[in-house]
Amino acid sequence: MRLLPPALCASPGPARRGGVTPGLSVKAPMEMWSTSSTEQFYRIPEGKGPHSVGCTDLMTENAVEGSFLRLYYPACDATDIEEARWIPDKEYYQGLSDFLNLYRVVGERLFHYYVGSVTCPAKSNAAFKPGEKYPLLVFSHGLGAFRTIYSAICIEMASQGFIVAAVEHRDESASATYYCKRRSVSESQEETTPTMEKEWIYYRKLKTGEEERCLRHKQVQQRAQECIKALNLILKISSGEEVTNVLHSNFDWNSLKDSVDTSRIAVMGHSFGGATVIESLSKEMRFRCGIALDVWMLPVGEDIYQNSIQQPLLFINSEKFQWAENILKIKKLISNDTNKKMITIKGSVHQSFPDFTFVSGGIIARFFKLKGEIDPNEAIDISNHASLAFLQKHLSLKKDFDRWDPLVDGIGPNVIPGTNIDTSPADPE
């Protein structure tokens, strides 16, 4: 295969619990991010598996209808290659500012100051590690997020031998995203002017009087289609087909030929991305199982409950985010299917899954509820280990992830089976 070169949110109420505060790795001044009297270094955790991890970005043509994703993958050891930028464009700062209701000029300066030089522990465009076929995991981000801010999860999965396609959704649920379009002839006459320019799409807020359920249901259907497009795109690349990447990159896409185990494909996501997992499973049987992290069920259509989901599904919830109505919808979907499980991580919050939890401290962490009572590294380890055990069972992997099987049943330190939420009917007055 050859790729051709081109010529933070407040806590929501019951109806608005899909918000996502994205994640960081940063050397941060103590006034904002730390309770310590000295400057501390906060960092996204590295993958704990046997593989080094690389990442690269891929965008296809066809403007907004095309695919956009960050690919994490097992890589050859490369100490001389720089780590990837965590937030690659200033427009993402602007989008985060809009999402958090900050003035753009203020938000952009703050984000640039605190995270402008942030990297994630994956080597940018590192050589792909050949020699075996890897299972494929498609990842869907939450509301107000984008493709790069669940790197702790994606890097861990890649280090354990998965190819991970982290989709950036263009349904106006991301803080910001973009597609590339060709400049007009008059605009690109100067030799120094690039022939392609970025067309940005920012987060769309609810309009006055607009019903959120209708908007989110429409968005989740688009999101599922984008996950399926990403799946098809990676399989095309693995099959050796020619695909055009409109982003400049020195990554050797030919090295991905015959790299994907097409019988072992799963989908994973957080919050709104968890709803996207459910929608994707209902539409695409090539996804053999799914993992929904602290899922927001509002976008899920009633047809999903009527037709059910055939594939195995793991719900990993935080202790502080869920509420009775949401849990009842999860239970309705699980029904009596023993291949569908729900666990809760004690002491965790909704933001225990994105990267921000690893680099925030002090005032910011308390204000935005970026940290729970549990250590962020322990919480993400529980989530990742349970996910890996679940994937081993339902993708028939020949690994040692089954050592974490008890976690899938909610057995172990700081994890419980089911939910901590009381869903029994209220006693009459």
CSV table of C-alpha atoms in Angstrom, one decimal:
chain,number,residue,atom,x,y,z
A,1,MET,CA,0.0,0.0,0.0
A,2,ARG,CA,1.2,3.5,-0.8
A,3,LEU,CA,-0.2,6.7,0.6
A,4,LEU,CA,0.1,9.6,-1.8
A,5,PRO,CA,1.4,13.0,-0.5
A,6,PRO,CA,-0.9,15.9,-1.3
A,7,ALA,CA,0.2,18.5,-4.6
A,8,LEU,CA,-12.5,21.8,30.0
A,9,CYS,CA,-16.2,21.6,31.1
A,10,ALA,CA,-18.3,22.2,34.2
A,11,SER,CA,-20.1,19.3,35.8
A,12,PRO,CA,-23.3,18.8,33.8
A,13,GLY,CA,-26.8,18.2,35.2
A,14,PRO,CA,-28.7,15.0,34.5
A,15,ALA,CA,-29.4,15.8,30.9
A,16,ARG,CA,-26.0,17.2,30.2
A,17,ARG,CA,-23.6,14.6,31.6
A,18,GLY,CA,-21.8,13.9,28.4
A,19,GLY,CA,-19.2,16.6,28.8
A,20,VAL,CA,-15.6,15.8,28.6
A,21,THR,CA,-12.7,17.7,30.0
A,22,PRO,CA,-9.7,16.6,27.8
A,23,GLY,CA,-6.2,15.7,29.1
A,24,LEU,CA,-2.6,16.9,29.4
A,25,SER,CA,1.1,16.3,30.1
A,26,VAL,CA,2.9,19.4,31.1
A,27,LYS,CA,5.6,21.1,33.1
A,28,ALA,CA,3.3,23.5,34.9
A,29,PRO,CA,3.8,26.5,37.2
A,30,MET,CA,2.6,25.7,40.7
A,31,GLU,CA,0.1,28.6,40.9
A,32,MET,CA,-2.3,26.9,38.6
A,33,TRP,CA,-1.6,23.2,38.5
A,34,SER,CA,0.1,22.2,41.7
A,35,THR,CA,-0.3,22.5,45.5
A,36,SER,CA,3.4,22.2,45.9
A,37,SER,CA,5.7,25.1,46.6
A,38,THR,CA,7.9,24.1,43.8
A,39,GLU,CA,7.4,23.5,40.1
A,40,GLN,CA,6.5,19.9,39.3
A,41,PHE,CA,6.6,17.8,36.2
A,42,TYR,CA,3.3,16.2,35.2
A,43,ARG,CA,3.3,13.6,32.5
A,44,ILE,CA,0.9,11.2,30.7
A,45,PRO,CA,2.0,7.7,31.7
A,46,GLU,CA,4.0,5.6,29.3
A,47,GLY,CA,2.7,2.3,27.9
A,48,LYS,CA,3.5,-0.6,30.2
A,49,GLY,CA,3.4,-3.3,27.5
A,50,PRO,CA,6.3,-4.9,25.7
A,51,HIS,CA,6.1,-2.7,22.6
A,52,SER,CA,7.4,0.8,22.0
A,53,VAL,CA,4.7,3.1,20.7
A,54,GLY,CA,4.6,5.4,17.7
A,55,CYS,CA,1.8,7.6,16.4
A,56,THR,CA,0.9,9.4,13.2
A,57,ASP,CA,-2.0,11.4,11.9
A,58,LEU,CA,-4.1,10.4,8.8
A,59,MET,CA,-6.6,12.4,6.9
A,60,THR,CA,-8.3,11.4,3.7
A,61,GLU,CA,-9.7,13.6,1.0
A,62,ASN,CA,-13.4,14.3,0.4
A,63,ALA,CA,-13.4,17.3,2.8
A,64,VAL,CA,-15.6,16.9,5.8
A,65,GLU,CA,-16.9,13.5,4.7
A,66,GLY,CA,-13.5,12.0,4.8
A,67,SER,CA,-11.7,10.3,7.8
A,68,PHE,CA,-9.4,12.0,10.3
A,69,LEU,CA,-7.6,10.0,13.0
A,70,ARG,CA,-4.5,9.6,15.0
A,71,LEU,CA,-3.0,6.1,14.7
A,72,TYR,CA,-1.2,4.6,17.7
A,73,TYR,CA,0.8,1.4,16.9
A,74,PRO,CA,3.6,-0.9,18.1
A,75,ALA,CA,6.8,0.7,16.9
A,76,CYS,CA,10.5,-0.1,16.4
A,77,ASP,CA,12.7,1.3,19.2
A,78,ALA,CA,13.7,4.8,18.3
A,79,THR,CA,15.4,6.9,20.9
A,80,ASP,CA,16.3,9.5,18.4
A,81,ILE,CA,12.7,10.4,17.4
A,82,GLU,CA,10.8,13.1,19.2
A,83,GLU,CA,7.6,12.5,21.0
A,84,ALA,CA,4.4,13.6,19.3
A,85,ARG,CA,2.8,17.0,20.2
A,86,TRP,CA,-0.2,16.6,22.4
A,87,ILE,CA,-2.3,19.5,21.1
A,88,PRO,CA,-1.0,20.1,17.6
A,89,ASP,CA,-2.7,23.4,16.7
A,90,LYS,CA,-3.7,26.6,18.4
A,91,GLU,CA,-7.2,26.3,17.1
A,92,TYR,CA,-7.8,23.5,19.5
A,93,TYR,CA,-7.1,26.0,22.3
A,94,GLN,CA,-9.7,28.3,20.8
A,95,GLY,CA,-12.2,25.4,20.6
A,96,LEU,CA,-11.6,24.4,24.2
A,97,SER,CA,-12.1,28.0,25.2
A,98,ASP,CA,-15.5,28.1,23.4
A,99,PHE,CA,-16.4,24.8,25.1
A,100,LEU,CA,-15.4,26.1,28.5
A,101,ASN,CA,-17.1,29.5,28.0
A,102,LEU,CA,-13.8,31.4,28.1
A,103,TYR,CA,-12.9,34.3,26.0
A,104,ARG,CA,-10.8,32.9,23.1
A,105,VAL,CA,-8.0,35.4,23.6
A,106,VAL,CA,-7.8,34.5,27.3
A,107,GLY,CA,-8.2,30.7,26.8
A,108,GLU,CA,-5.7,30.5,23.9
A,109,ARG,CA,-3.0,32.3,26.0
A,110,LEU,CA,-3.6,30.1,29.0
A,111,PHE,CA,-3.6,26.8,27.1
A,112,HIS,CA,-0.5,27.9,25.1
A,113,TYR,CA,1.3,28.9,28.3
A,114,TYR,CA,0.5,25.7,30.2
A,115,VAL,CA,0.4,23.1,27.5
A,116,GLY,CA,2.0,24.6,24.4
A,117,SER,CA,5.1,22.4,24.6
A,118,VAL,CA,3.3,19.3,25.9
A,119,THR,CA,4.1,16.0,24.3
A,120,CYS,CA,2.6,12.5,24.7
A,121,PRO,CA,4.8,9.4,25.3
A,122,ALA,CA,4.5,8.1,21.7
A,123,LYS,CA,7.2,8.7,19.0
A,124,SER,CA,6.0,10.8,16.1
A,125,ASN,CA,6.0,8.8,12.8
A,126,ALA,CA,8.3,6.1,14.3
A,127,ALA,CA,8.8,3.1,12.1
A,128,PHE,CA,6.0,0.5,12.4
A,129,LYS,CA,7.0,-2.8,14.1
A,130,PRO,CA,6.3,-5.6,11.5
A,131,GLY,CA,6.3,-9.3,12.0
A,132,GLU,CA,2.8,-10.1,13.2
A,133,LYS,CA,-0.8,-9.2,12.7
A,134,TYR,CA,-2.2,-7.0,15.4
A,135,PRO,CA,-5.8,-6.6,16.6
A,136,LEU,CA,-7.4,-3.3,15.7
A,137,LEU,CA,-9.1,-1.0,18.2
A,138,VAL,CA,-11.2,2.1,17.1
A,139,PHE,CA,-11.5,4.8,19.7
A,140,SER,CA,-14.2,7.5,20.0
A,141,HIS,CA,-13.7,10.7,22.0
A,142,GLY,CA,-16.1,12.4,24.3
A,143,LEU,CA,-18.1,15.7,23.9
A,144,GLY,CA,-15.7,18.7,23.7
A,145,ALA,CA,-12.7,16.5,23.1
A,146,PHE,CA,-10.7,15.5,20.0
A,147,ARG,CA,-8.4,12.7,18.8
A,148,THR,CA,-5.3,13.3,20.9
A,149,ILE,CA,-6.5,13.6,24.5
A,150,TYR,CA,-7.0,10.0,25.4
A,151,SER,CA,-3.4,9.1,24.7
A,152,ALA,CA,-2.8,7.4,28.1
A,153,ILE,CA,-5.4,4.7,27.1
A,154,CYS,CA,-4.4,4.5,23.4
A,155,ILE,CA,-0.7,4.3,24.1
A,156,GLU,CA,-1.2,1.5,26.7
A,157,MET,CA,-3.3,-0.5,24.2
A,158,ALA,CA,-0.6,0.0,21.5
A,159,SER,CA,2.1,-1.0,23.9
A,160,GLN,CA,0.2,-4.2,24.5
A,161,GLY,CA,0.0,-5.1,20.8
A,162,PHE,CA,-3.0,-3.2,19.4
A,163,ILE,CA,-3.2,-0.9,16.5
A,164,VAL,CA,-5.4,2.0,17.7
A,165,ALA,CA,-7.3,4.4,15.4
A,166,ALA,CA,-8.4,7.4,17.5
A,167,VAL,CA,-11.1,9.1,15.4
A,168,GLU,CA,-11.6,12.9,15.4
A,169,HIS,CA,-15.3,13.4,14.9
A,170,ARG,CA,-16.7,16.1,12.6
A,171,ASP,CA,-20.2,16.2,13.9
A,172,GLU,CA,-19.6,19.5,15.8
A,173,SER,CA,-19.2,17.6,19.1
A,174,ALA,CA,-15.4,18.1,19.2
A,175,SER,CA,-14.0,21.3,20.7
A,176,ALA,CA,-12.4,21.8,17.3
A,177,THR,CA,-11.5,19.8,14.2
A,178,TYR,CA,-10.7,20.5,10.6
A,179,TYR,CA,-10.4,19.2,7.1
A,180,CYS,CA,-8.1,20.3,4.3
A,181,LYS,CA,-9.3,22.0,1.2
A,182,ARG,CA,-7.4,23.2,-1.9
A,183,ARG,CA,-6.8,26.9,-2.2
A,184,SER,CA,-8.2,28.6,-5.3
A,185,VAL,CA,-5.9,29.3,-8.2
A,186,SER,CA,-5.7,33.0,-7.3
A,187,GLU,CA,-4.8,32.2,-3.7
A,188,SER,CA,-2.1,29.7,-4.4
A,189,GLN,CA,-0.2,31.5,-7.3
A,190,GLU,CA,2.7,32.5,-5.0
A,191,GLU,CA,5.2,29.6,-4.7
A,192,THR,CA,5.5,30.0,-1.0
A,193,THR,CA,1.7,29.6,-0.4
A,194,PRO,CA,0.6,26.0,0.5
A,195,THR,CA,-1.8,24.5,-2.0
A,196,MET,CA,-3.9,23.2,0.9
A,197,GLU,CA,-5.5,25.1,3.8
A,198,LYS,CA,-7.3,24.0,7.0
A,199,GLU,CA,-11.0,24.6,7.3
A,200,TRP,CA,-11.9,24.6,11.0
A,201,ILE,CA,-15.1,23.2,12.5
A,202,TYR,CA,-15.8,24.2,16.1
A,203,TYR,CA,-18.0,22.8,18.9
A,204,ARG,CA,-21.7,23.7,18.3
A,205,LYS,CA,-23.6,24.7,21.4
A,206,LEU,CA,-27.3,24.0,21.9
A,207,LYS,CA,-29.5,26.6,20.4
A,208,THR,CA,-32.2,28.3,22.5
A,209,GLY,CA,-35.2,25.9,22.7
A,210,GLU,CA,-33.4,23.0,21.0
A,211,GLU,CA,-33.9,19.6,22.4
A,212,GLU,CA,-30.6,18.0,23.3
A,213,ARG,CA,-31.7,14.4,22.7
A,214,CYS,CA,-32.5,15.0,19.1
A,215,LEU,CA,-29.2,16.8,18.4
A,216,ARG,CA,-27.1,14.1,20.2
A,217,HIS,CA,-28.9,11.2,18.6
A,218,LYS,CA,-28.2,12.7,15.1
A,219,GLN,CA,-24.6,13.3,16.1
A,220,VAL,CA,-24.1,9.8,17.5
A,221,GLN,CA,-25.2,8.3,14.2
A,222,GLN,CA,-22.7,10.3,12.3
A,223,ARG,CA,-20.0,9.4,14.9
A,224,ALA,CA,-20.8,5.7,14.4
A,225,GLN,CA,-20.4,6.0,10.6
A,226,GLU,CA,-17.1,7.8,11.2
A,227,CYS,CA,-15.9,4.9,13.3
A,228,ILE,CA,-16.9,2.5,10.6
A,229,LYS,CA,-15.1,4.6,7.9
A,230,ALA,CA,-12.0,4.5,10.1
A,231,LEU,CA,-12.2,0.8,10.3
A,232,ASN,CA,-12.6,0.5,6.5
A,233,LEU,CA,-9.7,2.9,5.9
A,234,ILE,CA,-7.3,0.9,8.1
A,235,LEU,CA,-8.3,-2.3,6.5
A,236,LYS,CA,-7.8,-0.8,3.1
A,237,ILE,CA,-4.3,0.2,4.1
A,238,SER,CA,-3.6,-3.2,5.5
A,239,SER,CA,-4.8,-4.9,2.3
A,240,GLY,CA,-2.3,-2.8,0.3
A,241,GLU,CA,-4.7,-0.4,-1.4
A,242,GLU,CA,-3.6,3.1,-2.2
A,243,VAL,CA,-4.9,5.8,0.0
A,244,THR,CA,-4.2,9.5,-0.1
A,245,ASN,CA,-3.1,11.2,3.1
A,246,VAL,CA,-3.6,14.9,2.7
A,247,LEU,CA,-1.4,15.6,5.8
A,248,HIS,CA,2.4,15.8,5.3
A,249,SER,CA,4.1,12.9,7.0
A,250,ASN,CA,7.2,10.8,6.6
A,251,PHE,CA,5.5,7.8,8.0
A,252,ASP,CA,5.9,4.7,5.8
A,253,TRP,CA,2.4,3.5,5.2
A,254,ASN,CA,3.6,0.6,3.1
A,255,SER,CA,4.8,-1.0,6.4
A,256,LEU,CA,1.2,-1.5,7.5
A,257,LYS,CA,0.4,-4.0,4.7
A,258,ASP,CA,-0.9,-7.2,6.2
A,259,SER,CA,-0.6,-5.7,9.7
A,260,VAL,CA,-4.2,-6.0,10.9
A,261,ASP,CA,-5.8,-9.2,12.2
A,262,THR,CA,-9.2,-8.7,10.5
A,263,SER,CA,-10.9,-11.2,12.7
A,264,ARG,CA,-10.0,-9.3,15.9
A,265,ILE,CA,-11.5,-5.8,15.8
A,266,ALA,CA,-13.1,-3.9,18.7
A,267,VAL,CA,-14.5,-0.4,19.4
A,268,MET,CA,-13.9,1.7,22.5
A,269,GLY,CA,-14.9,5.2,23.7
A,270,HIS,CA,-15.6,7.6,26.6
A,271,SER,CA,-18.8,9.4,27.6
A,272,PHE,CA,-20.4,10.5,24.2
A,273,GLY,CA,-17.8,8.1,22.8
A,274,GLY,CA,-19.3,5.3,24.9
A,275,ALA,CA,-22.7,6.0,23.2
A,276,THR,CA,-20.8,5.9,19.9
A,277,VAL,CA,-19.5,2.4,20.8
A,278,ILE,CA,-23.1,1.2,21.3
A,279,GLU,CA,-24.3,2.7,18.1
A,280,SER,CA,-21.3,1.4,16.2
A,281,LEU,CA,-21.8,-2.2,17.5
A,282,SER,CA,-25.4,-2.0,16.3
A,283,LYS,CA,-24.4,-1.1,12.8
A,284,GLU,CA,-21.2,-3.1,12.3
A,285,MET,CA,-20.7,-6.7,13.2
A,286,ARG,CA,-17.0,-6.6,12.3
A,287,PHE,CA,-16.7,-4.9,15.7
A,288,ARG,CA,-16.6,-8.1,17.7
A,289,CYS,CA,-16.9,-6.4,21.1
A,290,GLY,CA,-17.0,-2.9,22.7
A,291,ILE,CA,-15.9,-1.1,25.8
A,292,ALA,CA,-17.8,2.0,27.0
A,293,LEU,CA,-16.0,4.2,29.5
A,294,ASP,CA,-18.4,6.2,31.8
A,295,VAL,CA,-21.0,6.1,29.0
A,296,TRP,CA,-23.5,8.9,28.5
A,297,MET,CA,-26.7,7.1,27.3
A,298,LEU,CA,-28.8,10.1,26.3
A,299,PRO,CA,-27.8,9.9,22.6
A,300,VAL,CA,-28.6,6.2,22.3
A,301,GLY,CA,-31.8,5.7,20.2
A,302,GLU,CA,-34.8,3.6,21.4
A,303,ASP,CA,-34.3,1.2,18.5
A,304,ILE,CA,-31.0,0.0,20.1
A,305,TYR,CA,-32.9,-1.3,23.1
A,306,GLN,CA,-35.5,-2.9,21.0
A,307,ASN,CA,-33.1,-4.7,18.7
A,308,SER,CA,-30.4,-5.2,21.4
A,309,ILE,CA,-26.7,-5.5,20.8
A,310,GLN,CA,-25.4,-8.9,19.9
A,311,GLN,CA,-21.7,-8.4,20.7
A,312,PRO,CA,-20.1,-8.5,24.1
A,313,LEU,CA,-19.9,-5.1,25.8
A,314,LEU,CA,-18.1,-3.9,28.9
A,315,PHE,CA,-19.2,-0.8,30.8
A,316,ILE,CA,-16.5,0.8,33.0
A,317,ASN,CA,-18.0,3.6,35.1
A,318,SER,CA,-16.6,6.2,37.5
A,319,GLU,CA,-18.0,6.5,41.0
A,320,LYS,CA,-19.0,10.1,40.8
A,321,PHE,CA,-20.5,10.7,37.3
A,322,GLN,CA,-23.3,8.2,36.9
A,323,TRP,CA,-27.0,8.8,38.0
A,324,ALA,CA,-30.0,6.5,38.2
A,325,GLU,CA,-31.6,7.2,34.8
A,326,ASN,CA,-28.4,6.6,33.0
A,327,ILE,CA,-27.7,3.4,34.9
A,328,LEU,CA,-31.2,2.1,34.3
A,329,LYS,CA,-30.6,2.5,30.5
A,330,ILE,CA,-27.3,0.6,30.8
A,331,LYS,CA,-29.0,-2.2,32.7
A,332,LYS,CA,-31.8,-2.3,30.1
A,333,LEU,CA,-29.1,-2.8,27.4
A,334,ILE,CA,-27.3,-5.5,29.5
A,335,SER,CA,-30.5,-7.3,30.3
A,336,ASN,CA,-29.4,-10.9,31.3
A,337,ASP,CA,-26.6,-11.2,28.8
A,338,THR,CA,-23.6,-12.7,30.6
A,339,ASN,CA,-21.3,-11.3,27.9
A,340,LYS,CA,-22.3,-7.7,28.9
A,341,LYS,CA,-20.7,-6.5,32.1
A,342,MET,CA,-20.7,-3.3,34.2
A,343,ILE,CA,-18.1,-2.3,36.8
A,344,THR,CA,-17.4,0.8,38.8
A,345,ILE,CA,-14.0,2.2,39.8
A,346,LYS,CA,-14.2,3.5,43.4
A,347,GLY,CA,-13.0,7.0,44.0
A,348,SER,CA,-12.9,7.9,40.3
A,349,VAL,CA,-14.6,10.8,38.4
A,350,HIS,CA,-15.6,11.4,34.8
A,351,GLN,CA,-12.3,13.0,34.1
A,352,SER,CA,-10.3,10.0,35.3
A,353,PHE,CA,-10.3,8.7,31.7
A,354,PRO,CA,-8.9,11.6,29.6
A,355,ASP,CA,-5.3,12.8,30.0
A,356,PHE,CA,-5.9,16.0,31.9
A,357,THR,CA,-6.2,14.0,35.1
A,358,PHE,CA,-2.5,13.2,35.0
A,359,VAL,CA,-1.1,16.7,34.9
A,360,SER,CA,-3.6,18.8,36.9
A,361,GLY,CA,-3.2,19.5,40.6
A,362,GLY,CA,-4.3,21.9,43.2
A,363,ILE,CA,-6.8,24.6,42.2
A,364,ILE,CA,-7.5,23.5,38.6
A,365,ALA,CA,-8.0,19.9,39.6
A,366,ARG,CA,-10.5,20.8,42.3
A,367,PHE,CA,-12.4,23.4,40.3
A,368,PHE,CA,-12.9,21.2,37.2
A,369,LYS,CA,-13.1,17.9,39.1
A,370,LEU,CA,-10.2,16.5,37.1
A,371,LYS,CA,-9.2,14.1,39.9
A,372,GLY,CA,-11.1,11.8,42.2
A,373,GLU,CA,-10.1,10.4,45.5
A,374,ILE,CA,-8.2,7.6,43.8
A,375,ASP,CA,-4.7,8.1,42.4
A,376,PRO,CA,-5.1,8.8,38.6
A,377,ASN,CA,-2.5,6.2,37.6
A,378,GLU,CA,-4.3,3.5,39.7
A,379,ALA,CA,-7.7,4.4,38.1
A,380,ILE,CA,-6.4,4.2,34.6
A,381,ASP,CA,-4.6,1.0,35.3
A,382,ILE,CA,-7.8,-0.6,36.6
A,383,SER,CA,-9.6,0.6,33.5
A,384,ASN,CA,-6.9,-0.6,31.1
A,385,HIS,CA,-6.4,-3.9,32.7
A,386,ALA,CA,-10.1,-4.7,32.8
A,387,SER,CA,-10.3,-3.7,29.1
A,388,LEU,CA,-7.4,-5.9,28.1
A,389,ALA,CA,-8.8,-8.9,30.0
A,390,PHE,CA,-12.2,-8.4,28.3
A,391,LEU,CA,-10.6,-8.0,24.9
A,392,GLN,CA,-8.5,-11.1,25.3
A,393,LYS,CA,-11.6,-13.2,26.1
A,394,HIS,CA,-13.8,-11.8,23.3
A,395,LEU,CA,-11.2,-11.4,20.6
A,396,SER,CA,-9.6,-14.8,21.5
A,397,LEU,CA,-6.2,-13.3,22.0
A,398,LYS,CA,-3.3,-15.5,23.0
A,399,LYS,CA,-1.9,-13.1,25.7
A,400,ASP,CA,-1.6,-13.1,29.5
A,401,PHE,CA,-4.3,-10.4,30.0
A,402,ASP,CA,-6.5,-13.1,31.6
A,403,ARG,CA,-4.6,-12.4,34.8
A,404,TRP,CA,-6.9,-9.4,35.1
A,405,ASP,CA,-10.1,-11.4,34.6
A,406,PRO,CA,-11.4,-10.7,38.1
A,407,LEU,CA,-11.5,-7.0,37.4
A,408,VAL,CA,-14.1,-7.6,34.6
A,409,ASP,CA,-16.4,-9.1,37.3
A,410,GLY,CA,-15.6,-6.1,39.6
A,411,ILE,CA,-13.4,-8.1,41.9
A,412,GLY,CA,-10.2,-6.4,43.2
A,413,PRO,CA,-9.0,-3.2,45.0
A,414,ASN,CA,-11.0,-0.1,44.2
A,415,VAL,CA,-13.4,-1.8,41.9
A,416,ILE,CA,-17.0,-3.1,42.5
A,417,PRO,CA,-19.3,-5.1,40.3
A,418,GLY,CA,-22.3,-3.2,38.8
A,419,THR,CA,-22.8,0.3,40.1
A,420,ASN,CA,-22.8,2.3,43.3
A,421,ILE,CA,-25.9,4.1,42.2
A,422,ASP,CA,-29.2,3.2,43.9
A,423,THR,CA,-31.8,2.6,41.1
A,424,SER,CA,-34.6,1.4,43.3
A,425,PRO,CA,-37.9,3.3,43.1
A,426,ALA,CA,-38.2,6.1,45.7
A,427,ASP,CA,-40.4,5.3,48.7
A,428,PRO,CA,-43.7,7.1,48.5
A,429,GLU,CA,-44.2,10.1,50.8
